[in-house]
Each structure stands twice: as structure tokens, then as C-alpha cells.
Coordinates of C-alpha atoms (C1' of nucleotides) in Angstrom, one line a residue:
Chain M
M1 CA 183.1 155.0 134.0
Y2 CA 184.6 155.8 130.6
K3 CA 188.1 154.9 131.4
Q4 CA 187.9 151.4 130.1
I5 CA 186.2 152.2 126.8
D6 CA 188.6 155.1 126.2
T7 CA 191.5 152.7 126.5
Y8 CA 189.8 150.4 124.0
V9 CA 189.1 153.2 121.6
N10 CA 192.6 154.6 121.9
K11 CA 194.2 151.4 120.7
C12 CA 192.9 152.1 117.2
V13 CA 192.5 155.8 116.8
S14 CA 193.8 158.9 118.6
L15 CA 191.3 161.5 119.7
T16 CA 191.3 164.9 121.2
K17 CA 189.6 165.6 124.5
E18 CA 186.6 167.2 122.7
E19 CA 186.1 164.3 120.4
L20 CA 186.2 161.9 123.3
E21 CA 183.7 164.0 125.3
Y22 CA 181.4 164.1 122.3
F23 CA 181.7 160.3 122.1
H24 CA 180.8 160.0 125.7
S25 CA 177.8 162.2 125.3
L26 CA 176.3 159.7 122.9
L27 CA 176.7 156.7 125.2
Q28 CA 174.1 155.6 127.6
Y29 CA 175.1 153.7 130.7
K30 CA 172.9 150.9 132.1
K31 CA 173.2 148.2 134.7
V32 CA 171.4 145.0 133.7
K33 CA 170.6 142.0 135.9
K34 CA 171.6 138.5 135.1
K35 CA 169.3 136.6 132.8
S36 CA 167.9 139.6 131.1
F37 CA 167.4 140.0 127.4
L38 CA 169.0 142.9 125.6
L39 CA 167.4 141.8 122.4
R40 CA 165.0 139.1 121.2
A41 CA 164.6 137.9 117.6
G42 CA 161.8 139.8 115.9
E43 CA 162.5 143.1 117.7
K44 CA 164.5 145.9 116.0
C45 CA 168.0 146.1 117.3
D46 CA 168.8 149.8 117.9
F47 CA 172.0 149.5 119.8
E48 CA 175.6 148.4 119.9
A49 CA 176.6 147.7 123.5
Y50 CA 180.0 147.8 125.0
I51 CA 180.5 145.6 128.0
I52 CA 182.2 147.3 131.0
T53 CA 181.7 144.3 133.3
G54 CA 179.7 141.0 133.0
C55 CA 179.1 138.3 130.5
V56 CA 176.6 138.1 127.7
R57 CA 175.7 135.5 125.0
V58 CA 174.5 136.1 121.5
Y59 CA 172.5 133.3 120.1
Y60 CA 170.2 132.1 117.3
I61 CA 167.3 129.7 117.4
D62 CA 167.3 127.4 114.4
E63 CA 164.4 126.0 112.6
N64 CA 164.4 122.9 114.8
G65 CA 164.2 125.0 117.9
F66 CA 167.8 124.5 118.9
E67 CA 169.9 127.4 120.2
V68 CA 173.2 128.1 118.5
N69 CA 175.5 130.3 120.5
L70 CA 177.4 132.7 118.2
L71 CA 179.3 134.6 120.9
F72 CA 180.1 134.8 124.5
A73 CA 181.1 138.4 125.2
V74 CA 182.8 139.6 128.3
E75 CA 184.6 142.8 129.4
D76 CA 185.8 145.0 126.6
W77 CA 183.6 143.5 123.9
W78 CA 180.8 144.8 121.8
V79 CA 177.5 143.0 121.2
S80 CA 174.7 143.7 118.7
D81 CA 172.7 142.2 115.9
L82 CA 174.6 144.0 113.2
A83 CA 172.3 143.0 110.4
S84 CA 169.3 144.4 112.2
F85 CA 171.2 147.4 113.5
S86 CA 172.7 148.6 110.3
Q87 CA 169.8 147.8 108.0
Q88 CA 167.2 148.8 110.6
Q89 CA 165.4 145.5 110.1
S90 CA 164.0 143.0 112.6
A91 CA 166.5 140.9 114.5
R92 CA 167.3 137.2 114.1
L93 CA 169.4 137.0 117.2
F94 CA 168.9 136.9 120.9
I95 CA 171.2 138.7 123.3
E96 CA 171.0 137.6 126.9
T97 CA 173.1 138.5 130.0
L98 CA 174.6 135.6 131.8
E99 CA 175.8 137.7 134.7
D100 CA 174.9 141.1 136.1
C101 CA 176.3 143.6 133.6
E102 CA 177.4 147.2 133.3
L103 CA 177.0 148.3 129.7
L104 CA 177.4 151.4 127.5
F105 CA 174.8 151.7 124.6
I106 CA 175.0 153.6 121.4
D107 CA 172.0 153.9 119.1
Y108 CA 171.9 154.1 115.3
K109 CA 171.3 157.8 115.0
S110 CA 174.1 158.6 117.5
K111 CA 176.5 156.3 115.7
E112 CA 175.8 158.0 112.3
A113 CA 176.1 161.4 114.0
L114 CA 179.4 160.3 115.4
F115 CA 180.7 159.2 112.0
K116 CA 179.7 162.5 110.5
K117 CA 181.3 164.6 113.2
V118 CA 184.4 162.5 113.9
P119 CA 185.1 160.4 110.8
K120 CA 188.0 158.6 112.6
F121 CA 185.3 156.5 114.3
E122 CA 184.4 155.1 110.9
R123 CA 187.9 153.6 110.9
L124 CA 187.5 152.3 114.5
F125 CA 184.3 150.5 113.6
R126 CA 185.8 149.2 110.4
L127 CA 188.7 147.7 112.3
M128 CA 186.4 146.2 114.9
I129 CA 184.2 144.5 112.4
Q130 CA 187.2 143.4 110.4
K131 CA 188.5 141.6 113.5
A132 CA 185.0 140.0 114.1
Y133 CA 185.0 138.9 110.5
E134 CA 188.4 137.2 110.8
T135 CA 187.2 135.5 114.0
M136 CA 184.2 134.2 112.2
V137 CA 186.3 132.9 109.3
D138 CA 188.4 131.0 111.8
R139 CA 185.4 129.5 113.4
L140 CA 183.9 128.4 110.1
I141 CA 187.1 126.7 109.1
S142 CA 187.3 125.1 112.5
N143 CA 183.8 123.8 112.3
I144 CA 184.2 122.4 108.8
S145 CA 187.6 120.8 109.2
K146 CA 188.1 119.9 112.8
S147 CA 186.7 117.2 115.1
A148 CA 184.6 118.2 118.2
P149 CA 187.4 117.3 120.7
R150 CA 189.8 119.5 118.8
R151 CA 187.4 122.4 118.7
Y152 CA 186.8 122.1 122.4
Q153 CA 190.5 122.2 123.1
E154 CA 191.0 125.2 121.0
F155 CA 188.0 126.9 122.6
I156 CA 189.4 126.6 126.1
K157 CA 192.8 127.6 124.9
K158 CA 191.4 130.7 123.2
Y159 CA 188.9 131.6 125.9
P160 CA 190.3 130.2 129.1
T161 CA 188.0 132.2 131.4
I162 CA 184.7 131.4 129.7
P163 CA 184.3 127.8 131.0
Q164 CA 184.3 129.2 134.6
R165 CA 181.6 131.7 133.8
V166 CA 179.4 129.8 131.4
P167 CA 177.5 126.5 131.9
Q168 CA 178.8 123.6 129.8
H169 CA 175.8 123.0 127.7
L170 CA 176.0 126.5 126.4
I171 CA 179.5 125.9 125.3
A172 CA 178.3 122.8 123.6
A173 CA 175.8 125.0 121.7
Y174 CA 178.7 127.2 120.7
L175 CA 180.8 124.4 119.4
G176 CA 177.9 122.8 117.6
V177 CA 177.7 119.5 119.5
S178 CA 175.2 118.0 121.9
P179 CA 175.8 118.6 125.6
E180 CA 176.0 114.8 126.2
F181 CA 178.8 114.5 123.7
L182 CA 180.7 117.4 125.2
S183 CA 180.5 115.7 128.5
K184 CA 182.0 112.6 126.9
I185 CA 184.7 114.6 125.3
R186 CA 185.7 116.1 128.7
T187 CA 185.9 112.8 130.5
R188 CA 187.9 111.3 127.6
L189 CA 190.4 114.3 127.7
S190 CA 190.7 114.2 131.5
K191 CA 191.7 110.5 131.3
A192 CA 194.2 110.9 128.5
Chain O
M1 CA 187.1 149.6 82.2
Y2 CA 186.1 151.4 85.3
K3 CA 182.4 151.6 84.6
Q4 CA 181.5 148.5 86.5
I5 CA 183.5 149.3 89.6
D6 CA 182.2 152.8 89.6
T7 CA 178.6 151.6 89.7
Y8 CA 179.6 149.3 92.5
V9 CA 181.2 152.1 94.5
N10 CA 178.3 154.5 93.8
K11 CA 175.9 152.2 95.5
C12 CA 177.4 153.0 98.9
V13 CA 179.0 156.5 98.7
S14 CA 178.7 159.4 96.3
L15 CA 181.9 160.8 94.9
T16 CA 183.0 163.8 92.8
K17 CA 184.7 163.2 89.5
E18 CA 188.1 164.1 91.0
E19 CA 187.7 161.6 93.8
L20 CA 186.7 158.9 91.4
E21 CA 189.7 159.7 89.1
Y22 CA 192.0 159.6 92.1
F23 CA 190.6 156.2 93.0
H24 CA 191.1 154.9 89.5
S25 CA 194.8 156.1 89.6
L26 CA 195.4 153.7 92.5
L27 CA 194.0 150.7 90.7
Q28 CA 196.0 148.3 88.7
Y29 CA 194.3 146.4 85.8
K30 CA 195.4 142.8 85.1
K31 CA 194.3 139.9 82.9
V32 CA 194.9 136.6 84.5
K33 CA 194.7 133.1 82.9
K34 CA 192.5 130.3 84.3
K35 CA 194.2 128.2 87.1
S36 CA 196.6 130.9 88.2
F37 CA 197.2 131.7 91.8
L38 CA 196.7 135.3 92.9
L39 CA 198.0 134.2 96.3
R40 CA 199.4 131.2 98.1
A41 CA 199.5 130.6 101.8
G42 CA 202.8 131.7 103.3
E43 CA 203.1 134.7 100.9
K44 CA 202.2 138.2 102.0
C45 CA 198.9 139.3 100.6
D46 CA 199.4 142.9 99.4
F47 CA 196.2 143.4 97.5
E48 CA 192.5 143.4 97.4
A49 CA 191.2 142.5 94.0
Y50 CA 187.9 143.5 92.3
I51 CA 186.6 141.1 89.7
I52 CA 185.5 142.6 86.5
T53 CA 185.0 139.3 84.8
G54 CA 185.8 135.7 85.7
C55 CA 185.5 133.4 88.7
V56 CA 187.9 132.9 91.5
R57 CA 188.0 130.7 94.6
V58 CA 189.5 131.4 98.0
Y59 CA 190.5 128.4 100.0
Y60 CA 192.3 127.1 102.9
I61 CA 194.3 123.8 103.4
D62 CA 193.6 122.3 106.7
E63 CA 196.0 120.3 108.9
N64 CA 194.9 117.0 107.2
G65 CA 195.7 118.4 103.8
F66 CA 192.1 119.0 102.8
E67 CA 191.0 122.0 100.9
V68 CA 188.2 124.0 102.4
N69 CA 186.6 126.6 100.0
L70 CA 185.7 129.8 101.7
L71 CA 184.4 131.7 98.8
F72 CA 183.6 131.5 95.1
A73 CA 183.8 135.0 93.8
V74 CA 182.5 136.2 90.5
E75 CA 181.9 139.5 88.7
D76 CA 181.5 142.5 91.1
W77 CA 183.1 140.8 94.1
W78 CA 186.3 141.5 96.0
V79 CA 188.9 138.9 97.1
S80 CA 191.8 139.1 99.5
D81 CA 193.3 137.5 102.5
L82 CA 192.1 140.2 104.8
A83 CA 194.1 139.1 107.8
S84 CA 197.3 139.0 105.8
F85 CA 196.5 142.3 104.0
S86 CA 195.6 144.4 106.9
Q87 CA 198.1 143.2 109.4
Q88 CA 200.8 142.7 106.8
Q89 CA 201.5 139.2 107.9
S90 CA 201.8 136.0 105.9
A91 CA 198.7 134.6 104.3
R92 CA 196.9 131.4 105.3
L93 CA 194.7 131.4 102.3
F94 CA 195.1 130.5 98.6
I95 CA 193.3 132.5 95.9
E96 CA 193.1 130.8 92.5
T97 CA 191.3 131.7 89.3
L98 CA 188.9 129.2 88.0
E99 CA 188.4 131.0 84.7
D100 CA 190.3 133.7 82.8
C101 CA 189.8 136.9 84.7
E102 CA 190.0 140.6 84.4
L103 CA 190.8 142.2 87.7
L104 CA 191.5 145.5 89.4
F105 CA 194.1 145.4 92.2
I106 CA 194.7 147.9 95.0
D107 CA 197.6 147.5 97.3
Y108 CA 198.0 148.4 101.0
K109 CA 199.7 151.7 100.7
S110 CA 197.3 152.9 98.1
K111 CA 194.3 151.9 100.2
E112 CA 195.6 153.8 103.2
A113 CA 196.4 156.8 101.0
L114 CA 192.9 156.6 99.6
F115 CA 191.4 156.5 103.1
K116 CA 193.4 159.5 104.1
K117 CA 192.6 161.6 101.0
V118 CA 188.9 160.5 100.6
P119 CA 187.6 159.3 104.0
K120 CA 184.3 158.3 102.4
F121 CA 186.1 155.2 101.2
E122 CA 186.6 154.2 104.8
R123 CA 182.8 153.9 105.0
L124 CA 182.6 151.9 101.7
F125 CA 185.1 149.4 103.0
R126 CA 183.4 149.2 106.4
L127 CA 180.1 148.4 104.7
M128 CA 181.7 145.9 102.4
I129 CA 183.2 144.0 105.3
Q130 CA 180.1 144.3 107.3
K131 CA 178.2 142.5 104.5
A132 CA 181.0 139.8 104.3
Y133 CA 180.7 139.4 108.1
E134 CA 177.0 138.8 107.9
T135 CA 177.4 136.3 105.1
M136 CA 180.0 134.5 107.2
V137 CA 177.6 134.4 110.2
D138 CA 174.9 132.9 108.1
R139 CA 177.2 130.3 106.8
L140 CA 178.4 129.3 110.3
I141 CA 174.8 129.0 111.5
S142 CA 174.0 127.0 108.4
N143 CA 177.0 124.7 109.0
I144 CA 176.2 124.1 112.6
S145 CA 172.5 123.6 112.4
K146 CA 171.5 122.3 109.0
S147 CA 171.9 119.0 107.2
A148 CA 174.1 118.7 104.2
P149 CA 171.2 118.3 101.7
R150 CA 169.7 121.4 103.2
R151 CA 172.9 123.3 102.9
Y152 CA 173.3 122.2 99.3
Q153 CA 169.8 123.4 98.4
E154 CA 170.4 126.7 100.0
F155 CA 173.6 127.0 98.2
I156 CA 172.2 126.5 94.7
K157 CA 169.3 128.8 95.6
K158 CA 171.7 131.6 96.8
Y159 CA 174.3 131.1 94.0
P160 CA 172.4 129.6 91.1
T161 CA 175.1 130.4 88.5
I162 CA 178.0 128.9 90.5
P163 CA 177.3 125.2 89.8
Q164 CA 177.6 125.9 86.1
R165 CA 180.9 127.5 86.5
V166 CA 182.5 125.4 89.2
P167 CA 183.2 121.6 89.4
Q168 CA 181.1 119.7 91.9
H169 CA 183.9 118.5 94.1
L170 CA 184.8 122.1 94.8
I171 CA 181.2 122.8 95.9
A172 CA 181.5 119.8 98.2
A173 CA 184.6 121.4 99.7
Y174 CA 182.6 124.6 100.2
L175 CA 179.7 122.9 102.0
G176 CA 182.1 120.8 104.1
V177 CA 181.1 117.4 102.8
S178 CA 182.9 114.7 100.8
P179 CA 182.5 114.8 97.0
E180 CA 181.0 111.3 97.2
F181 CA 178.3 112.4 99.6
L182 CA 177.4 115.4 97.5
S183 CA 177.0 113.1 94.6
K184 CA 174.6 111.0 96.6
I185 CA 172.7 114.0 97.8
R186 CA 172.2 115.1 94.2
T187 CA 170.9 111.8 93.0
R188 CA 168.6 111.7 96.0
L189 CA 167.2 115.1 95.3
S190 CA 166.7 114.5 91.6
K191 CA 164.7 111.4 92.3
A192 CA 162.5 113.1 95.0
Chain N
dC1 C1' 167.2 124.3 155.5
dT2 C1' 164.5 122.1 151.9
dC3 C1' 162.3 121.4 147.6
dA4 C1' 162.6 122.6 142.7
dT5 C1' 165.2 123.6 138.9
dT6 C1' 169.0 123.5 136.3
dT7 C1' 173.2 121.2 135.1
dC8 C1' 176.2 117.2 134.3
dT9 C1' 177.1 112.4 133.5
dT10 C1' 176.7 107.6 131.7
dA11 C1' 175.1 104.1 128.7
dA12 C1' 172.5 102.0 124.6
dT13 C1' 171.0 102.6 120.2
dC14 C1' 170.7 104.9 115.8
dT15 C1' 172.1 107.9 111.7
dG16 C1' 174.3 111.2 108.7
dG17 C1' 178.2 111.4 106.6
dT18 C1' 183.2 109.4 105.7
dT19 C1' 186.4 106.2 103.6
dC20 C1' 187.8 103.0 100.4
dA21 C1' 187.6 100.9 96.1
dA22 C1' 185.9 100.2 91.5
dT23 C1' 184.0 102.0 87.1
dG24 C1' 182.8 105.0 83.4
dC25 C1' 182.9 109.7 81.8
dT26 C1' 184.9 114.1 80.3
dT27 C1' 188.6 117.3 79.6
dT28 C1' 193.4 118.3 78.7
dT29 C1' 197.6 117.7 76.8
dA30 C1' 201.1 115.9 73.7
Chain X
dT1 C1' 193.8 111.2 68.2
dA2 C1' 195.5 108.7 71.9
dA3 C1' 196.9 108.7 76.4
dA4 C1' 196.5 110.8 80.7
dA5 C1' 194.5 113.3 84.0
dG6 C1' 190.7 115.0 86.3
dC7 C1' 185.6 114.3 87.5
dA8 C1' 181.4 112.1 88.8
dT9 C1' 178.9 108.0 90.4
dT10 C1' 177.9 103.8 93.1
dG11 C1' 178.2 100.5 96.9
dA12 C1' 180.0 98.4 101.2
dA13 C1' 182.0 99.0 105.6
dC14 C1' 182.7 102.0 109.1
dC15 C1' 182.7 105.9 112.6
dA16 C1' 181.8 110.4 114.8
dG17 C1' 178.4 112.3 117.0
dA18 C1' 173.0 112.6 117.8
dT19 C1' 169.2 110.9 120.4
dT20 C1' 166.9 108.9 124.1
dA21 C1' 166.5 107.9 128.8
dA22 C1' 167.7 107.9 133.5
dG23 C1' 170.0 109.2 137.5
dA24 C1' 173.4 112.2 140.2
dA25 C1' 175.1 116.5 141.5
dA26 C1' 174.9 121.3 142.0
dT27 C1' 172.5 125.7 142.4
dG28 C1' 169.0 128.7 143.8
dA29 C1' 164.6 130.5 145.7
dG30 C1' 161.5 130.8 149.4

DNA sequence: CTCATTTCTTAATCTGGTTCAATGCTTTTA
DNA sequence: TAAAAGCATTGAACCAGATTAAGAAATGAG
């Protein structure tokens, strides 16, 4: 059950058996059915969740009622509304399972306790968020300076497994185009 | 000279006099003239720089040769190409002063030494990047789901001092619109 | 197996924003 | 203090992508 997350953690920091066991003791295991919400905007987000199996999307509903997908997360990723989690304020994001999932949750208090007891985890989470930040920068650049067909091609190159697991209109809502246009892009590309 | 950065640091973590002095010993003070490059794409970025006074822009040149501004940084901000800095690889970003600046630099080795000797700084930098991440998420959402006039209005609301310090076409390249269109937006808004 | 729902496609029309080109206005620089 | 360079504005033509509408295909629940 913890084998996968241990491998993940081990890539960044090296831990003793005791530290690892303490870490495990703070995690809560849950199975969650497809199409469930881990979080809705307005609630307080008191978790970061590590995905053992399954697929999840994190999205935002804009002022016109459109969904914007921020992230498709699969095995070995973390999901949360970090702004809500870390400042203990109400969430702006929705987190919804797209498949049946197995997850490990850690709550705010436990995370702080973990940092206090094993400061190496502070480093782990710093590196995690640093990577997320860089991904976000790439995506902003991509959105500002590349055409939709380009963005789609880069998406399937970067996340080749996602299109098989996630409906196309959700990918459109990730790329920031209408589902109709994504459909056009695909037929265009398949002809060329 | 260190008063400002100490105030900054103190907002997140509390340090003893010795820790603070050690921190200072790792910083390098520099004055830099307007229109200088702190970093060019292709170089290795071996610094994070804290701005005491002045204004800096961080930008990217896309495949069509267009500049995309990622950040205008002023007093009390940090700038770096984090991907380059933390993975010691060559930079994709340019960092250019827009005004004469006073800066404090820290290099990679010093930062790692600092983390080792005073782990509290790991927390500080985690919180810093977490904030930068959230800002980036906001900007992506904004870019995907809001019109250019909207984005401009939010920009001047969020950074009211920037338009007085930075030429308009650079703001256009931050918002992701052409300078001509930003000009049109402005005349439209001033009439309404 | 069947009806309902969700998903995907195609086509016509419309619009926000780009591109190109011309003009006047400020800053630099020599 | 002039000449040059950079900056902002305006208008016309154009295009990427949105919107609307309708039907086809796939998936799922009873």
C-alpha cells in the first residue's frame, strides 16, 4: 500500500525506517468511486491527496460558468487546492475523480507536524511545488504564444496516456478551446 | 542595506541574530544600471536576486521571435530562472533591468549551504514559491477565460504602480496581446 | 436489450484580436 | 540641438477560434 508513495518520496529525500513509518501514520487511505468530488469550490480544502491508482481532474468554474481544467492527475501525482489548504481559506477549485481511485490523504495539521518532526519533508514539498510551478510557467507561455493545434500536439506528446482516459471535451477545457474546435483540429491533423 | 530583506524574511520565519548574520554573509550586493541583462537564455542561471530598489522584467522569446513577459518585479521581489537555477541547466529566460537597480544575489551553493545550516530557510523558500505558483495559476486562468480588456483592468488594479514604470508595449507582451490592440483597449476604456 | 445521456462531429456565421501600414510623439544619443 | 530611435495611436483587411445548431455515435443504467 505504501510502496508506491515511498518510491516517490525516496526520489527526493532519504529517510530512515522510523521517519517513513511516522509519515505513513499520518496518511489516510481511501477508495473513491468514479465521478465523486474530493473538493468543491466554497468548501475548505483540508487535504493533499496522493494518487495510488485512478485519474482525477482539478478545475475551476469561471465567471461565465465555463469549466477550465487546470490539471489531469494520475498515478503518482498529488492534488489539492493549495491556496485553500495552506491559508485555510475557502476553495476556488473543484476536484473530481474521473475513474475509481485509491488515494492517500494528509491533512494540514499532520503536514505541519511532519515538517516539525522531519524537516526533510519541507524540502520534499518545496521541490514538489517547484516542479508544479515550472509546469505552470510552461503552460502559461504555451497558452500565450502558441496556436491551439500546437498546444494540442504538445499535450498529447507530454501526456500520451491521458486522451485514452479522459473525454475529449475535457481536454478542450484544459487547452482553453471550445470542444467543437478541438474536434476540427483533430480531423485536420489526421488528414495531414 | 539588509533592513528591507530582513523585514521580508521575518514575515515568514523568525531567526536569531546569528542566523540572520550568516544569511547576510551569503548575499552579494550589486548596483546594476538600467537596461542591463542579469541573465540571457542559454546561460546558466546561478542566482536568485532580491530587489532592494528598481524594476526588472523576466521574459521569454517564443519560437516566432516574440517576447512574452512573465513578470515585472519591483522592490521586495525575487527574480531568477528557477528551472535553470535549481537543475543547474541552461536558462530559457531573459532577465533585464528596466531601471537602475540595487540587488542582493545568492548563488546555488550558498543557498544549499543555507538550507543545511538553517533549515528554516527551506520553509521560507517553500512559501515563496508556493505564492509564486498561486499567482501563476491565477494568471493562467485569467488568460484562458477572460477577455483582453478584462485582463488589462485586472492588471492595473493588481499592479497599479507598474504602468507608470513600464512602457505600454511591454505590458501588452505580459497580457498576451499586440501593442496595437492594447492601445485600442485603452482608448475604449477611457471613453466608457 | 433498449432508451437516455453523454460525447463527438460538421457546417454556417460571427467576433475578438492580429497584421500591416501610416503618422505623430517622445526619448536618447551624438 | 538635430537626427535617430523607440513608443503610442489609428484604420483597414484579415484570420483563428467562438458560437449556434443539428445530427451521429458511443456509453451506460435499468
